[in-house]
Coordinates of C-alpha atoms in Angstrom, one line a residue:
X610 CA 72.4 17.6 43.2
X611 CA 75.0 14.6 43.2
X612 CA 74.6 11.0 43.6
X613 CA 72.4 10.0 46.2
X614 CA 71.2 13.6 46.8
X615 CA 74.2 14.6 48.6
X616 CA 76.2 18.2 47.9
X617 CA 79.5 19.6 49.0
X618 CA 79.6 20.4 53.1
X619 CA 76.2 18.0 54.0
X620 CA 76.6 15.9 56.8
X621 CA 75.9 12.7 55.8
X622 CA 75.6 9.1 58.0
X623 CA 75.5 5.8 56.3
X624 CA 73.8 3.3 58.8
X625 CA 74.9 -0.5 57.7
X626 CA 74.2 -4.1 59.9
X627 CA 76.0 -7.2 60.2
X628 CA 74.9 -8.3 56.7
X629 CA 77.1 -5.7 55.1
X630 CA 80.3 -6.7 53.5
X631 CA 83.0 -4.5 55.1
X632 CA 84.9 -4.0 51.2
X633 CA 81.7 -2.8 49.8
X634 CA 81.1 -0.8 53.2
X635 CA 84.5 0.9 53.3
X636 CA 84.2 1.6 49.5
X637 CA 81.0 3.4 49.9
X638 CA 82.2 5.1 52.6
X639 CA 85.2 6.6 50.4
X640 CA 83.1 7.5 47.8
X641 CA 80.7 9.7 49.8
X642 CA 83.4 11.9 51.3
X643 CA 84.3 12.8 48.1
X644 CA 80.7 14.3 47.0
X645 CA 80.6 15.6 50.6
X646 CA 84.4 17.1 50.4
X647 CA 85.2 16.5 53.7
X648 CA 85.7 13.1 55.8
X649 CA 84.3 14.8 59.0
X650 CA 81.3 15.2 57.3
X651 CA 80.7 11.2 56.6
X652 CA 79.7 9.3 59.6
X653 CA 79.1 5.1 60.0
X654 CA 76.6 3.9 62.5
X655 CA 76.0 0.4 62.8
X656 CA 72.0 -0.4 63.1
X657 CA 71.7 -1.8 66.4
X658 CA 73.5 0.9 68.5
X659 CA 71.5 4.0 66.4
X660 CA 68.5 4.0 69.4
X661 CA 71.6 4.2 72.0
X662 CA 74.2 7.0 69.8
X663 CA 74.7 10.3 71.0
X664 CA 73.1 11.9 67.8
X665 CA 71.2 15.3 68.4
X666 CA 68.3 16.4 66.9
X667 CA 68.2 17.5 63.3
X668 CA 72.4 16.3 63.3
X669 CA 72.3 15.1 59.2
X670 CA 71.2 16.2 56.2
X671 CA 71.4 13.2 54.7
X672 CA 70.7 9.6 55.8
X673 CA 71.7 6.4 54.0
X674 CA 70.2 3.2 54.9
X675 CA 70.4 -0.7 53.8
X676 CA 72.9 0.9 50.9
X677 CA 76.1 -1.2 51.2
X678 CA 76.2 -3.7 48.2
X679 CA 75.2 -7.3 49.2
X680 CA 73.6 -6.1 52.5
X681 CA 69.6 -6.9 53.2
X682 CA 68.9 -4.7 56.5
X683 CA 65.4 -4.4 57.9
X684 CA 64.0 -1.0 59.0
X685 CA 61.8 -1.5 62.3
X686 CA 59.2 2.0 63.3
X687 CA 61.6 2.4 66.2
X688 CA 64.9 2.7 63.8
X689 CA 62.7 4.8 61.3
X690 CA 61.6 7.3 63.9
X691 CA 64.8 7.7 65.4
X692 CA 65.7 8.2 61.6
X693 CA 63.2 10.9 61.1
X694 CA 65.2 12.4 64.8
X695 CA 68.5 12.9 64.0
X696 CA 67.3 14.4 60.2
X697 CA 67.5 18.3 60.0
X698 CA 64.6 19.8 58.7
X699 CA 64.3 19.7 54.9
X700 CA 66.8 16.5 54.9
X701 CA 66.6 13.8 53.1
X702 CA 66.7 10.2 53.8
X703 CA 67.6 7.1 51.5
X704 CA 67.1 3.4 52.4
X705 CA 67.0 0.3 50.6
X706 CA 65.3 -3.2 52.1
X707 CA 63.8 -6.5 50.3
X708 CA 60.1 -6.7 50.8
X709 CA 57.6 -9.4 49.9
X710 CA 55.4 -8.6 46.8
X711 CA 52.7 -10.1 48.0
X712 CA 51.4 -10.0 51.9
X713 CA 52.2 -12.8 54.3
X714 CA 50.6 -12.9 57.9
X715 CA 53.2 -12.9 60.7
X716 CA 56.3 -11.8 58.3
X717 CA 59.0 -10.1 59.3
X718 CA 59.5 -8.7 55.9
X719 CA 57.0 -5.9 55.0
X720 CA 55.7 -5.2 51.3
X721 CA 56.7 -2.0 50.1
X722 CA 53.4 -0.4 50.7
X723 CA 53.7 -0.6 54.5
X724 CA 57.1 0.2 54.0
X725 CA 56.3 3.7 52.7
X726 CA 53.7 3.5 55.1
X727 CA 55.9 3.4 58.3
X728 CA 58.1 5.9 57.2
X729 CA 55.2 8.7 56.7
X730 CA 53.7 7.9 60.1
X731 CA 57.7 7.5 61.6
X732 CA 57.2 11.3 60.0
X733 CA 58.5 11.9 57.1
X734 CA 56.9 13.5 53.9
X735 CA 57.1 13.1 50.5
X736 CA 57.8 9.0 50.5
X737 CA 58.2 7.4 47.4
X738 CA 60.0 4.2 45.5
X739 CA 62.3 5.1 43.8
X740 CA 63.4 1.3 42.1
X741 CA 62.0 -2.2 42.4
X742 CA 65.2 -4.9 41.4
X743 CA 64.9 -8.6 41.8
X744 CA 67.5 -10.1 45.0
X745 CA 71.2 -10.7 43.6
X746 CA 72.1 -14.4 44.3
X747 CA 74.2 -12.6 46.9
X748 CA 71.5 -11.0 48.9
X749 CA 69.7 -13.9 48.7
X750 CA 72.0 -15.8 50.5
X751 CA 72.2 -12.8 53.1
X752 CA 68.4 -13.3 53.8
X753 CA 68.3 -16.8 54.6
X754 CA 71.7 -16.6 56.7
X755 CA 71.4 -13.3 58.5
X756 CA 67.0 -12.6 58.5
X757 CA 66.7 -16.9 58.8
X758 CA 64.1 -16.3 56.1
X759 CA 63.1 -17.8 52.7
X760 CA 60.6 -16.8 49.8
X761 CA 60.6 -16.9 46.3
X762 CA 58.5 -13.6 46.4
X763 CA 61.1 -10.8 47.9
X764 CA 62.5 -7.6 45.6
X765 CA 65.2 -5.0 46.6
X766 CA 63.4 -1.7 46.9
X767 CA 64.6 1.8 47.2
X768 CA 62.3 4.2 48.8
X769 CA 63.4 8.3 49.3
X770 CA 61.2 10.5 51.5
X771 CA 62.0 14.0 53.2
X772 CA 61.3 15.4 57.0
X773 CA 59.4 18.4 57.0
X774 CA 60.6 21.8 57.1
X775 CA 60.4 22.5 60.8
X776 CA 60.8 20.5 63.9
X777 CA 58.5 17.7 66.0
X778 CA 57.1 20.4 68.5
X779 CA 57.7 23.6 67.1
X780 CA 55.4 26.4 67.3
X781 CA 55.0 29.9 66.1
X782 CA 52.2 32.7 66.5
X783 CA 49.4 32.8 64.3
X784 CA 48.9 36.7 62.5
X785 CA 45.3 37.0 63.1
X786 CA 43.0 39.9 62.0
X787 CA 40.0 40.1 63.1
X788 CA 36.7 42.9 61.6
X789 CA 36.7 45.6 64.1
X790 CA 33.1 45.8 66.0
X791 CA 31.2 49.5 65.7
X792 CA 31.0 51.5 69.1
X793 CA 26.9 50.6 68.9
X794 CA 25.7 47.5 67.9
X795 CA 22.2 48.3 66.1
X796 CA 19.8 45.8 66.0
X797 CA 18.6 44.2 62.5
X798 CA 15.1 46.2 61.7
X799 CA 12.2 43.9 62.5
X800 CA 9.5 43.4 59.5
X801 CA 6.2 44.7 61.3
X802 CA 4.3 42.0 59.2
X803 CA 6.4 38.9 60.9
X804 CA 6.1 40.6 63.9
X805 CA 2.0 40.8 63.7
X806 CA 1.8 36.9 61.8
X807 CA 3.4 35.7 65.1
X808 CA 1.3 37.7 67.6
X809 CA -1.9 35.9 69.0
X810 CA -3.9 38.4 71.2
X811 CA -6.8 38.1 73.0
X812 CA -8.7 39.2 70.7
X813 CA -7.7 36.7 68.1
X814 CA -9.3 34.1 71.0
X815 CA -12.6 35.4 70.9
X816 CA -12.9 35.1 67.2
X817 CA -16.1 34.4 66.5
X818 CA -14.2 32.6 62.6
X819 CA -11.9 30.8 64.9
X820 CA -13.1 27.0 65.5
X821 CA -11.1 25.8 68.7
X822 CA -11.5 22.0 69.5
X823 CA -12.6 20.6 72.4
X824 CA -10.6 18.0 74.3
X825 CA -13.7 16.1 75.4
X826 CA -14.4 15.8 71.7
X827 CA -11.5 13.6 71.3
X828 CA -12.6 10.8 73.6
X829 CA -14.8 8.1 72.6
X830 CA -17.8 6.5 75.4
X831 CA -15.5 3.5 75.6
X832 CA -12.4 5.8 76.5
X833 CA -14.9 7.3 79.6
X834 CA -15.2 3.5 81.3
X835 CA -13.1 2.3 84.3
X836 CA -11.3 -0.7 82.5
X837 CA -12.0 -4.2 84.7
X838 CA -8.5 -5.2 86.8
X839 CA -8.7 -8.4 85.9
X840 CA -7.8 -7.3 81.9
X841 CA -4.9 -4.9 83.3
X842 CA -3.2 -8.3 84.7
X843 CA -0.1 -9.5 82.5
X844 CA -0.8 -12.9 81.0
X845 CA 1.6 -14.8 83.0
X846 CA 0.5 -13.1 86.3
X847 CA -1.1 -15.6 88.8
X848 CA 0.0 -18.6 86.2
X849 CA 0.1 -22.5 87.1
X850 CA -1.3 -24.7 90.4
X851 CA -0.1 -21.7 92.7
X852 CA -0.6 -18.5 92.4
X853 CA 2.2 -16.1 92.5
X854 CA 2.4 -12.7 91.3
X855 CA 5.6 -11.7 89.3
X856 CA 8.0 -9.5 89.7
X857 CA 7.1 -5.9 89.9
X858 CA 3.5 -6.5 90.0
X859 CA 1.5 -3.5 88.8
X860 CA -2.4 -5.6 88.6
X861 CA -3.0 -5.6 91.5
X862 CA -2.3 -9.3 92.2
X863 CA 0.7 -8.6 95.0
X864 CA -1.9 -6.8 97.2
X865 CA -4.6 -9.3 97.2
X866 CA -1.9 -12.6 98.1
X867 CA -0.6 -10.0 101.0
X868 CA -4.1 -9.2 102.2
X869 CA -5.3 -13.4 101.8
X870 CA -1.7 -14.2 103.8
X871 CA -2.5 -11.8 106.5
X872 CA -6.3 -13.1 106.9
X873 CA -4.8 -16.4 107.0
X874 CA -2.7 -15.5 110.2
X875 CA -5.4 -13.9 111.8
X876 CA -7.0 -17.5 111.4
X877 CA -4.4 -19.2 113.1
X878 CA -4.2 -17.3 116.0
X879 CA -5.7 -18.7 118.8
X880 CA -9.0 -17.6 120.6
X881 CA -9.4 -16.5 123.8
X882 CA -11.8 -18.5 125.9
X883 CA -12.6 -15.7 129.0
X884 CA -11.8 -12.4 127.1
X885 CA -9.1 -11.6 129.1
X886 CA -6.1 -12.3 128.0
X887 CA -4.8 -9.1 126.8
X888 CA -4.5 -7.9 129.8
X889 CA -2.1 -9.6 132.0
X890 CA -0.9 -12.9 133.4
X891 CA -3.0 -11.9 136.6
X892 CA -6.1 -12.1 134.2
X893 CA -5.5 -15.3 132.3
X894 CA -6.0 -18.5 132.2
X895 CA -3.8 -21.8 133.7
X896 CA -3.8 -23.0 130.2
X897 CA -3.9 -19.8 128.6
X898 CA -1.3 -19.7 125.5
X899 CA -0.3 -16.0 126.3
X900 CA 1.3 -16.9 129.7
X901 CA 4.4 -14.5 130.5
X902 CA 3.6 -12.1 127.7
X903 CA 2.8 -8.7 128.7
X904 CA -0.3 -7.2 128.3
X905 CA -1.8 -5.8 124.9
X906 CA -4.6 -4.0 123.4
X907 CA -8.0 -5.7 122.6
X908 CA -7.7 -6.3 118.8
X909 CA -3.8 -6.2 118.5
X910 CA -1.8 -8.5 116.2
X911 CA 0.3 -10.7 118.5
X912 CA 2.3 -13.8 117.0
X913 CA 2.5 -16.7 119.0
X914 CA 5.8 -18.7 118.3
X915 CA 5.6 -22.9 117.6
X916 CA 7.2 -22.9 121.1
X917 CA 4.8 -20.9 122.9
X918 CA 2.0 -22.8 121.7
X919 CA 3.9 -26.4 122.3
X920 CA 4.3 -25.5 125.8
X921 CA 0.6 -24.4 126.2

């Protein structure tokens, strides 16, 4: 295994940004088609037009990221997964970014545990830092012109980490074996003595040694007594200068207002002088306050509206 894990006829992409100087880009460049031993087998992709290349799956089996001397690029999930994409199985992948060695809310530098993070759940396996360096006064200059950020807290690290040996969505059948079942299934034997310890016959009922309790026994004399309505009423039921009953009324207290409110309009009815004023106008009264109502039965519940009895 060469430098930067790469061996003779690998295809091999080096993915740089706008940070990277193009000297240290091109040099890099040369130097990896030597270990690769063939130019076509080196290819440069700049960062922002990786989601929109042509790449195929599995198309390298190397990936080198963020390596160009003097460059500080930033690895989003999107550019990570689309990294973990174009990997062949079993390839490996190389990147190098400055993180923050201690976390800062709303950064757009990670630390290198979320780093390492990303890149397993972007799916690779096997992610680990490789080396921590402090920023070169160059790549410090590269943060705060091309990121627009500035901390006394960020390291160079480089992190290495492999895609598994098969592909996102692959499948194969499973060699299963399975006991083979007997042409009869035989029962388990049965223990006669469970068998008989569960059993209750009627014999066992009319066991003269068997006590059997009586329900009745378990009541007390105060259990046996009708409980007064008034104690089943709710403590707040009927409360304050009118009564009311409250919602869902179980004690009775609904009923009696309904049957008190309906004696009440049997009160205010009016009474019938002659006696004959259920049955028709041809019966009643000049003044009579059922005028050009038709007839009822004796004893039947007729309301009389404020207008009726005005005009009467």
């Amino acid at each position: 295994m060469a430098e930067y894990g790469i061996s003779t006829g690998q295809r091999v992409v080096v993915i740089w940004d706008r940070s990277s100087p193009v000297e240290a880009l091109k040099s890099l460049v040369d130097k990896l088609q030597e270990l690769a031993g063939d130019e076509s087998h080196v290819f440069v992709e700049n960062i922002n037009q990786l989601l929109q290349s042509a790449h195929k799956e599995s198309s390298f089996d190397v990936v080198l990221s963020g390596l160009v001397p003097g460059s500080t690029t930033l690895h989003s999930t999107e550019i990570l997964a689309e990294i973990a994409r174009i990997l062949r199985p079993g390839g490996q992948v190389l990147l190098k970014e400055p993180v923050e060695t201690t976390s800062v809310n709303e950064s757009k530098v990670k630390t290198a545990a979320k780093l390492c993070s990303t890149l397993t759940l972007s799916g690779l396996v096997e992610v680990k830092e490789l080396q921590k360096d402090s920023l070169t006064p160059e790549e410090v200059q590269s943060v705060q012109e091309h990121l627009g950020y500035q901390s006394d807290s960020l390291v160079s690290i480089q992190i290495t980490g492999k895609k598994p040996n098969f592909e996102v969505g692959s499948s194969t059948q499973l060699k299963l074996s399975f006991p083979k079942k007997s042409a009869v299934s035989e029962k388990p034997a049965v223990d006669p003595n469970a068998v008989k310890l569960w059993t209750l016959s009627a014999n066992d009922m009319n066991d003269d040694g068997m006590d059997l309790i009586d329900s009745d026994e378990l009541l007390d004399p105060e259990d046996l007594k009708k409980p007064d309505p008034a104690s089943l009423r709710a403590t707040s039921c009927g409360e304050g200068t009118k009564r009311k009953a409250c919602k869902n009324c179980t004690c009775g207290l609904a009923e009696e207002l309904e049957q008190e409110k309906s004696k009440e309009q049997k009160r205010s009815q009016p009474k019938s002088a002659c006696g004959n004023c259920y049955l028709g106008d041809a019966f009643r009264c000049a003044s009579c306050p059922y005028l050009g109502m038709p007839a009822f039965k004796p004893g039947e519940k007729i309301l009389l509206s404020e207008k009726n009895l005005h005009d009467a």
